[in-house]
Amino acid sequence: MSKIKITQLNNDEIEGRGIRKWPVWEKEVSRFEWTYTGKEECLILEGEFNVETQEGTYHVKPGDFVTFEDGLNCIWDIKSAVKKHYHFP
């Protein structure tokens, strides 16, 4: 099972989940290692980045709804400043 899932949500799904009320996280262009100690869901508002994992590299862009599973070890390679709504279910 993949530890990263990238999907697209329509406006009804975004509203239904209350995503626009979730906190916002922003990060400048950078590259860093990260380990998830819980599941995270996020909606990308701005920026583009790659997430490098043992499974491969995932390209993430605005409009993507991304789920990162607990225990994922990865490298974030931010190409343009990121802004996202995030949530730990």
Short mmCIF file of C-alpha atoms in Angstrom, two decimals:
data_model
loop_
_atom_site.label_atom_id
_atom_site.label_comp_id
_atom_site.label_asym_id
_atom_site.label_seq_id
_atom_site.Cartn_x
_atom_site.Cartn_y
_atom_site.Cartn_z
CA MET A 1 0.00 0.00 0.00
CA SER A 2 1.29 3.43 -0.94
CA LYS A 3 2.10 5.82 1.89
CA ILE A 4 1.16 8.82 -0.28
CA LYS A 5 -2.17 9.25 -2.03
CA ILE A 6 -2.83 12.20 -4.36
CA THR A 7 -6.39 12.88 -5.47
CA GLN A 8 -8.56 15.76 -6.64
CA LEU A 9 -11.59 16.95 -4.69
CA ASN A 10 -14.49 18.93 -6.11
CA ASN A 11 -15.85 22.01 -4.32
CA ASP A 12 -18.64 20.02 -2.66
CA GLU A 13 -16.12 17.58 -1.19
CA ILE A 14 -13.90 20.46 0.01
CA GLU A 15 -16.89 22.16 1.65
CA GLY A 16 -18.20 18.89 3.10
CA ARG A 17 -14.89 18.17 4.83
CA GLY A 18 -14.55 21.75 6.09
CA ILE A 19 -11.08 21.98 4.54
CA ARG A 20 -11.14 25.78 4.18
CA LYS A 21 -11.36 25.99 7.99
CA TRP A 22 -8.24 23.85 8.50
CA PRO A 23 -5.01 25.60 9.55
CA VAL A 24 -2.63 26.89 6.86
CA TRP A 25 1.06 25.96 6.61
CA GLU A 26 3.53 27.83 4.41
CA LYS A 27 7.12 27.00 3.49
CA GLU A 28 9.69 28.67 1.24
CA VAL A 29 11.74 26.93 -1.45
CA SER A 30 13.82 24.35 0.42
CA ARG A 31 14.75 20.69 0.71
CA PHE A 32 14.39 18.72 3.95
CA GLU A 33 13.85 15.26 5.38
CA TRP A 34 10.58 14.49 7.17
CA THR A 35 9.06 11.54 9.01
CA TYR A 36 5.31 11.46 9.61
CA THR A 37 4.35 10.49 13.15
CA GLY A 38 0.66 10.46 12.29
CA LYS A 39 -1.55 10.57 9.23
CA GLU A 40 -1.85 13.99 7.54
CA GLU A 41 -4.33 15.18 4.93
CA CYS A 42 -3.72 18.43 3.08
CA LEU A 43 -5.04 20.52 0.21
CA ILE A 44 -2.34 22.32 -1.75
CA LEU A 45 -3.24 25.96 -2.40
CA GLU A 46 0.03 27.27 -3.87
CA GLY A 47 3.45 26.01 -4.87
CA GLU A 48 4.94 22.86 -6.33
CA PHE A 49 7.14 20.24 -4.74
CA ASN A 50 8.38 16.69 -5.04
CA VAL A 51 8.17 14.15 -2.25
CA GLU A 52 10.92 11.54 -2.54
CA THR A 53 10.17 8.16 -0.94
CA GLN A 54 11.41 4.59 -1.14
CA GLU A 55 8.42 3.94 -3.45
CA GLY A 56 9.42 6.70 -5.85
CA THR A 57 9.03 10.46 -6.30
CA TYR A 58 5.63 12.14 -6.22
CA HIS A 59 5.03 15.53 -7.85
CA VAL A 60 2.52 17.70 -5.98
CA LYS A 61 0.87 20.87 -7.30
CA PRO A 62 -1.98 23.28 -6.45
CA GLY A 63 -5.38 21.61 -6.27
CA ASP A 64 -3.95 18.26 -5.15
CA PHE A 65 -5.44 16.65 -2.04
CA VAL A 66 -2.65 14.62 -0.48
CA THR A 67 -2.74 11.98 2.24
CA PHE A 68 0.55 11.13 3.95
CA GLU A 69 0.38 7.91 5.99
CA ASP A 70 1.83 7.47 9.47
CA GLY A 71 5.44 6.29 9.41
CA LEU A 72 6.32 7.73 6.00
CA ASN A 73 10.00 8.74 5.72
CA CYS A 74 10.58 11.17 2.86
CA ILE A 75 12.38 14.19 1.50
CA TRP A 76 10.43 17.28 0.57
CA ASP A 77 11.96 19.19 -2.37
CA ILE A 78 10.01 22.45 -2.62
CA LYS A 79 10.37 24.07 -6.05
CA SER A 80 8.09 27.07 -5.43
CA ALA A 81 6.77 28.33 -2.08
CA VAL A 82 4.04 26.11 -0.65
CA LYS A 83 0.79 27.07 1.02
CA LYS A 84 -1.58 24.32 2.16
CA HIS A 85 -4.52 23.57 4.43
CA TYR A 86 -3.62 20.63 6.66
CA HIS A 87 -5.32 18.29 9.11
CA PHE A 88 -4.36 15.31 11.30
CA PRO A 89 -7.44 13.04 11.40
#
